[in-house]
mmCIF file of C-alpha atoms in Angstrom:
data_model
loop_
_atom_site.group_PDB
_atom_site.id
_atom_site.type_symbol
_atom_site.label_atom_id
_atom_site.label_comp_id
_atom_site.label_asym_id
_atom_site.label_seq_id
_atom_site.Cartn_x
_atom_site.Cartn_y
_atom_site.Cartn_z
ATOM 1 C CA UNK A 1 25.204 240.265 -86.514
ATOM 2 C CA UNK A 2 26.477 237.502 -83.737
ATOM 3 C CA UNK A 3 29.634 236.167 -84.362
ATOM 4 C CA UNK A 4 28.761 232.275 -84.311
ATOM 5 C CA UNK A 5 29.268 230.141 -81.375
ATOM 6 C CA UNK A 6 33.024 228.159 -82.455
ATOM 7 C CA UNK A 7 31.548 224.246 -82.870
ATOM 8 C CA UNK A 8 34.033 221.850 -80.411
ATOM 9 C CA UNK A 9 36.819 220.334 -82.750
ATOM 10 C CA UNK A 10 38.222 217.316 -83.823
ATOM 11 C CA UNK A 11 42.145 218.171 -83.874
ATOM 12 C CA UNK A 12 43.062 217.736 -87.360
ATOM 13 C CA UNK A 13 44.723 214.889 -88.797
ATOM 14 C CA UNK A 14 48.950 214.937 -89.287
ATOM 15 C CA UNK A 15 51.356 212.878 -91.577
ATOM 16 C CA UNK A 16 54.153 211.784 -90.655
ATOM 17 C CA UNK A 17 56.155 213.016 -93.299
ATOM 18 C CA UNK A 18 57.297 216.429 -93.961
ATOM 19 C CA UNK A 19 56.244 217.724 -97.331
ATOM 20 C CA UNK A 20 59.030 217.956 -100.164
ATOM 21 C CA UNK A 21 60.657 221.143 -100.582
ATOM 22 C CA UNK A 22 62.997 220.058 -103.785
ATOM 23 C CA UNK A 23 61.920 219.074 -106.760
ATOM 24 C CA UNK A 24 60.073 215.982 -107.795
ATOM 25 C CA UNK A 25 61.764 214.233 -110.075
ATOM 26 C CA UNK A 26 59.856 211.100 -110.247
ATOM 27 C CA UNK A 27 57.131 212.999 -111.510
ATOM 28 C CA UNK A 28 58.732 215.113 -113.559
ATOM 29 C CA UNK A 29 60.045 211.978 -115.378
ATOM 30 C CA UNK A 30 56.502 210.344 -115.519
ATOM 31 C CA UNK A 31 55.608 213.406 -117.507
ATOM 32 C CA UNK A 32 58.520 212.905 -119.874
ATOM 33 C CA UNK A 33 58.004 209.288 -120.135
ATOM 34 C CA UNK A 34 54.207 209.580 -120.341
ATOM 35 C CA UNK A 35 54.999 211.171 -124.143
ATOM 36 C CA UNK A 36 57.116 208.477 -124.831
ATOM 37 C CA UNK A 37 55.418 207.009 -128.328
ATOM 38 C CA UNK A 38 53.435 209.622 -128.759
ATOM 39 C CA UNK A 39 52.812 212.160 -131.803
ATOM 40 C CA UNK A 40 54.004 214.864 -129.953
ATOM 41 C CA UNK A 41 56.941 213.343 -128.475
ATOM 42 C CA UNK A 42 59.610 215.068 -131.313
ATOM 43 C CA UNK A 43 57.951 218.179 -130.763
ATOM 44 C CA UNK A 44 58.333 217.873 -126.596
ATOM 45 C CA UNK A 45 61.799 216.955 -126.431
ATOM 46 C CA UNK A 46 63.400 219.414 -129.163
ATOM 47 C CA UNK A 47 61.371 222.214 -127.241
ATOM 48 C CA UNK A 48 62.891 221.147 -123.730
ATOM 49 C CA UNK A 49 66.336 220.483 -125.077
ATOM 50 C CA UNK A 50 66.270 224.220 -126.615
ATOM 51 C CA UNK A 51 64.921 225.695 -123.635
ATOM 52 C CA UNK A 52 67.856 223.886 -121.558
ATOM 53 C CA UNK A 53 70.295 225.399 -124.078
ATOM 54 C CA UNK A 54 68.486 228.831 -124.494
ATOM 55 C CA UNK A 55 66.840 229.653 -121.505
ATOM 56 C CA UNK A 56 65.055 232.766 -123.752
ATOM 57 C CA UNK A 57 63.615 230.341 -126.161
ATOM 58 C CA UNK A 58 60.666 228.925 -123.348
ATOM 59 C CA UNK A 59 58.604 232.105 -123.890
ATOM 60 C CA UNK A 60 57.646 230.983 -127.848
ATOM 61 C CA UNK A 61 57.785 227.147 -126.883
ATOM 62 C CA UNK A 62 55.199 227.768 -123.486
ATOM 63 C CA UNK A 63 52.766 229.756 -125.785
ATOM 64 C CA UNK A 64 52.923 227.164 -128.789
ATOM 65 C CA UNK A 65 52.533 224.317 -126.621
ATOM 66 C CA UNK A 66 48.598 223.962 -126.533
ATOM 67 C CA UNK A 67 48.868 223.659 -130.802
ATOM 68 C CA UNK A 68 51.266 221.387 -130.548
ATOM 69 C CA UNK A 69 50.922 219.207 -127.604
ATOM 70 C CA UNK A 70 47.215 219.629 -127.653
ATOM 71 C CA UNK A 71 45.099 220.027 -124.846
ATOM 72 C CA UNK A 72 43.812 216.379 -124.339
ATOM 73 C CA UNK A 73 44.366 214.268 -121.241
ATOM 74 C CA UNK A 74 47.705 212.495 -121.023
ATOM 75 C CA UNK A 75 47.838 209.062 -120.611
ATOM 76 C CA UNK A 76 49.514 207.974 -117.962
ATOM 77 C CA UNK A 77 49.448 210.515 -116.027
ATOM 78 C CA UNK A 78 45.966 211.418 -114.491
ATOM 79 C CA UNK A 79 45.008 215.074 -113.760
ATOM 80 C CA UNK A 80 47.588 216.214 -116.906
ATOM 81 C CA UNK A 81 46.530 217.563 -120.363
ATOM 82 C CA UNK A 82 49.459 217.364 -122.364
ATOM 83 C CA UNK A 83 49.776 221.134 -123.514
ATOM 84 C CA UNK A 84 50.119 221.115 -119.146
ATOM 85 C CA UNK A 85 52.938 218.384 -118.756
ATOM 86 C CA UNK A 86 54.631 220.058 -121.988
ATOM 87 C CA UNK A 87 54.863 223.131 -120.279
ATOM 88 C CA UNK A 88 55.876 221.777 -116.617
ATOM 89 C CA UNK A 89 58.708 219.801 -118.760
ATOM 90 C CA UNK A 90 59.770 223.024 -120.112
ATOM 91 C CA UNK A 91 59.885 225.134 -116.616
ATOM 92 C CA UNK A 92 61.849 221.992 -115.347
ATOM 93 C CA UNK A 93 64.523 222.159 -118.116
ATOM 94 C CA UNK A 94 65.146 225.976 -117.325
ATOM 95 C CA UNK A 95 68.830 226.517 -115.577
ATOM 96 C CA UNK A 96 68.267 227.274 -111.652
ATOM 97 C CA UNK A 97 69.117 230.865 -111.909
ATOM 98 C CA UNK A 98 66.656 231.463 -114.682
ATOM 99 C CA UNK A 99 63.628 228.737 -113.296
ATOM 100 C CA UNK A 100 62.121 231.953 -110.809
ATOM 101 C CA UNK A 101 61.791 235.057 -113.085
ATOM 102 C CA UNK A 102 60.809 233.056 -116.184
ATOM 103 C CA UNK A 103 58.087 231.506 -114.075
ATOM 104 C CA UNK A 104 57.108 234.664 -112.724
ATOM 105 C CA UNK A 105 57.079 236.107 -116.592
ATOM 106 C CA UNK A 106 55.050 232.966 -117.847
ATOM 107 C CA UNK A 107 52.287 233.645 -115.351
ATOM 108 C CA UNK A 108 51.990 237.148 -115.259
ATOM 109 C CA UNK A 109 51.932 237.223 -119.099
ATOM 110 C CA UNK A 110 50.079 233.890 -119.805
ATOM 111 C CA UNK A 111 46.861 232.986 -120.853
ATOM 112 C CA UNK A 112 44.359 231.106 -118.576
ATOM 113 C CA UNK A 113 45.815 227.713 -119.292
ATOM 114 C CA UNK A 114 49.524 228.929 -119.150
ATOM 115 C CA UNK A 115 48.823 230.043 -115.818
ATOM 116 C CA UNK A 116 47.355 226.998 -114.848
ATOM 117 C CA UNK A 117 50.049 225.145 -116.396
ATOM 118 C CA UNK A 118 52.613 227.208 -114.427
ATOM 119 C CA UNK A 119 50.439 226.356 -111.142
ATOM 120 C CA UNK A 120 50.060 222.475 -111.325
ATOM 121 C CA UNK A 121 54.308 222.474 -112.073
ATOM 122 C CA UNK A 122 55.135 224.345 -108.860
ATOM 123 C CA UNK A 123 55.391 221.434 -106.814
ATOM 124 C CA UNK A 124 57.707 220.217 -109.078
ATOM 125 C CA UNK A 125 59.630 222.459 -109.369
ATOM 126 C CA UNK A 126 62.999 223.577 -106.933
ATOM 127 C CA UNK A 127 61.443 226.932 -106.813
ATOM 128 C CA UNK A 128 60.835 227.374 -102.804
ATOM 129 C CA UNK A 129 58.413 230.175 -101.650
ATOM 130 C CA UNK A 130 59.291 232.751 -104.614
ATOM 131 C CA UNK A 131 56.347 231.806 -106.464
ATOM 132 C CA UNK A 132 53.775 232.417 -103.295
ATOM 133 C CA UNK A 133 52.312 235.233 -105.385
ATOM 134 C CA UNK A 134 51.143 233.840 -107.803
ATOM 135 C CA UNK A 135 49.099 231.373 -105.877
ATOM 136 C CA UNK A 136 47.925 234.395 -104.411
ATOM 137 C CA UNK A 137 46.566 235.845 -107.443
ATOM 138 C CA UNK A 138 45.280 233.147 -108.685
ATOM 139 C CA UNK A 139 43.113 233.312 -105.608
ATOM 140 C CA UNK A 140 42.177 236.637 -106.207
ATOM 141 C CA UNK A 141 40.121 235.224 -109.150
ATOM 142 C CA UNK A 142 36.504 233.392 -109.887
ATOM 143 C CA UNK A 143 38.249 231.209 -112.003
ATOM 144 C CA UNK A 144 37.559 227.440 -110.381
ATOM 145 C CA UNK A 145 40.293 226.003 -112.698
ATOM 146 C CA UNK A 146 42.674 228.737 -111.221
ATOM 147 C CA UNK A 147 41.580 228.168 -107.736
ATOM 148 C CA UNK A 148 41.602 224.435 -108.085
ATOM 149 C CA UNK A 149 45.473 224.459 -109.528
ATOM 150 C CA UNK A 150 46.715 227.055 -106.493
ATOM 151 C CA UNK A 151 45.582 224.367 -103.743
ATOM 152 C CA UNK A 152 47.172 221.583 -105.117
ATOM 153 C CA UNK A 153 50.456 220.826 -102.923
ATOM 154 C CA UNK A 154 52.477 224.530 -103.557
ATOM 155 C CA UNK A 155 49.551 225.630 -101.487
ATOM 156 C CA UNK A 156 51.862 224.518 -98.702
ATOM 157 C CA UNK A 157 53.256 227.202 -98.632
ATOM 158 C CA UNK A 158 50.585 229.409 -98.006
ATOM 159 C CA UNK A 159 49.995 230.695 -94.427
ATOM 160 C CA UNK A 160 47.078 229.580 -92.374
ATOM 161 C CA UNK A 161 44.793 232.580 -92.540
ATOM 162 C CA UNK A 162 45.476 232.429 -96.382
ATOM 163 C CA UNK A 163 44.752 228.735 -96.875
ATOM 164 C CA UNK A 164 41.414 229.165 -94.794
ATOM 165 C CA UNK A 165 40.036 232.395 -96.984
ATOM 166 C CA UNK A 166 41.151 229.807 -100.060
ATOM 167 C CA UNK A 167 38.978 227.112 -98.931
ATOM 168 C CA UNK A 168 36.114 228.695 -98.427
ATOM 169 C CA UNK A 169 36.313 230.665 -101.305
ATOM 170 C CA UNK A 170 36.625 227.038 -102.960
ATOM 171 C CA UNK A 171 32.807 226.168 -101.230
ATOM 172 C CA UNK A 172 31.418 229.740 -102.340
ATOM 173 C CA UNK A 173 32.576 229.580 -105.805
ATOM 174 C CA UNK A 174 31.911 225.642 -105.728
ATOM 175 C CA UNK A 175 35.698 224.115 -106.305
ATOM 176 C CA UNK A 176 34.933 220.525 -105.438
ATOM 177 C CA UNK A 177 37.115 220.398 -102.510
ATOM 178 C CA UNK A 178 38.651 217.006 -103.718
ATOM 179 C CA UNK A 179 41.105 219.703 -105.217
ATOM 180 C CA UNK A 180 42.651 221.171 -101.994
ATOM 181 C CA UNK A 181 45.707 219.275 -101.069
ATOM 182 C CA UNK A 182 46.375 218.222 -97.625
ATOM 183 C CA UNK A 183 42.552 219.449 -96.265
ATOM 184 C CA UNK A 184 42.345 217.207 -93.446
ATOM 185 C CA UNK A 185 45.712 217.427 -92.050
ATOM 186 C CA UNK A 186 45.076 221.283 -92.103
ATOM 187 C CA UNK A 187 41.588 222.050 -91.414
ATOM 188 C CA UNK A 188 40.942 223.573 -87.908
ATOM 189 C CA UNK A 189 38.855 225.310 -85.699
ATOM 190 C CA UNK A 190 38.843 228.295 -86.962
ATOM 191 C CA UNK A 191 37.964 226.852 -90.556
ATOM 192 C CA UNK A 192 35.102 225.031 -88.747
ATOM 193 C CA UNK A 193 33.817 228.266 -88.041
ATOM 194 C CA UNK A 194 33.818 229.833 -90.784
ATOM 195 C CA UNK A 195 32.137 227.010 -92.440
ATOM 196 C CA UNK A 196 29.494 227.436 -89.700
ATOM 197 C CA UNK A 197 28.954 230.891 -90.437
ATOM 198 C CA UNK A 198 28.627 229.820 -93.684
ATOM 199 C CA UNK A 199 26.154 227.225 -93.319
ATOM 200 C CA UNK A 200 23.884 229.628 -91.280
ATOM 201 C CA UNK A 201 24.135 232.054 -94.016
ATOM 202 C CA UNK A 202 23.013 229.672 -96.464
ATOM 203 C CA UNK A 203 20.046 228.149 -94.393
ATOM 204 C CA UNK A 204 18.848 232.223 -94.079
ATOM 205 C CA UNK A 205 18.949 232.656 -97.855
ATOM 206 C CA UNK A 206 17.284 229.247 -98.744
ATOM 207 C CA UNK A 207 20.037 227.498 -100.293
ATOM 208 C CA UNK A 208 21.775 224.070 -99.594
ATOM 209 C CA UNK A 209 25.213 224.098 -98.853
ATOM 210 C CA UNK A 210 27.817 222.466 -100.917
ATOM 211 C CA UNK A 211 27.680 218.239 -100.060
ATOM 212 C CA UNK A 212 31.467 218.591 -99.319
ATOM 213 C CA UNK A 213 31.686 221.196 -97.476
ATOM 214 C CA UNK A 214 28.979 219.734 -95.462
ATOM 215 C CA UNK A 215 30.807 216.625 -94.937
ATOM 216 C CA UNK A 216 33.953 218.314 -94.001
ATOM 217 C CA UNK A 217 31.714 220.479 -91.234
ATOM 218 C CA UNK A 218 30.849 216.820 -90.018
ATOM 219 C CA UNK A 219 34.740 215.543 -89.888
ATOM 220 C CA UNK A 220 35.260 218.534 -88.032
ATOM 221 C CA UNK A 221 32.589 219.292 -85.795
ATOM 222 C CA UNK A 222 31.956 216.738 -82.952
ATOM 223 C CA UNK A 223 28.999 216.803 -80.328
ATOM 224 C CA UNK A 224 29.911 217.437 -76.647
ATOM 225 C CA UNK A 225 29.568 213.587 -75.114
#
């Protein structure tokens, strides 16, 4: 099979900032203040207070927190269930030397949403590269809301060849890629291709390719003037 002919290349957008590498705590306190009010607010802050007094107590608290947080959107803060920003709040209160290996536990031991949970509070978190494997597991997976939580801004940290495989596993598994933090600034050429490729493969077989992956092709791609 021929490798594809790399399309020219717009160079990809950069910010001017440099991503944030402690942890956020404006949003960790829109999560807090977000339950402010709410039925489940008791419940949230004696779980995080016990978890900043007894680090071994977040275990029973992480697991419980879909019964009694619930699962529905937060208001306030869009993107967040609340059994989610329950569980980021409870990573957050964790003492520094205890925030990596409990994460690491919660994951590896966690149901679907657990993990999830544990994914979307990584950026918040003052956790630095340890937790690069779990994004990489997560990626390992055909679960889109897996995939979808790993790209958010952690994903960061992932290296260039790993990012690319994770994007285009987003457009053959059919992640809207909406969910892939940064994709602009760190598209390339080498992306392009590989979205090329995969366009061709999907014109042989019959079958469309994804609108925004299509689009993204475009932003990339530009015709020799």
């Amino acid at each position: 099979m021929n490798r594809p002919v790399e399309p020219s290349v717009k160079p990809p957008m950069r910010s001017s900032g440099t991503p944030p590498v402690q942890a956020s705590e404006k949003s960790i306190e829109r999560l807090r203040d977000a339950f402010q009010g709410a039925p489940q607010e008791a419940w949230v802050d004696g779980a995080v207070e016990a978890v900043a007094d007894r680090p071994g107590s977040i275990a029973r608290s992480f697991a419980a927190a879909g019964r009694r947080a619930g699962r529905a959107p937060l208001a306030g803060v869009p993107g967040w269930s609340a059994d989610e920003a329950a569980r980021a709040l409870l990573l957050a209160a964790l003492p520094h030397d205890r925030l990596t290996p409990e994460t690491l536990d919660l994951y590896r031991y966690g149901d679907a949403d657990e993990k999830r949970a544990v994914l979307k509070a990584l950026p918040l978190l003052p956790i630095g590269t340890a937790a690069v494997p779990l994004l990489l597991d997560a990626l390992r997976t055909n679960d889109a809301r897996l995939l979808a939580a790993a790209l958010g801004p952690y994903a960061r940290h992932l290296d260039q060849a790993a990012w690319r495989q994770a994007v285009l596993k987003c457009v053959f598994t059919g992640v809207p890629l909406n969910a892939v933090d940064r994709l602009d600034e760190r598209a390339d050429a080498e992306l392009a291709a590989m979205l090329a490729a995969f366009a061709e493969e999907r014109e042989a077989a019959g079958r469309p390719m994804p609108q925004d992956a299509e689009a993204l092709l475009r932003r990339l791609t530009s015709e020799e003037t």
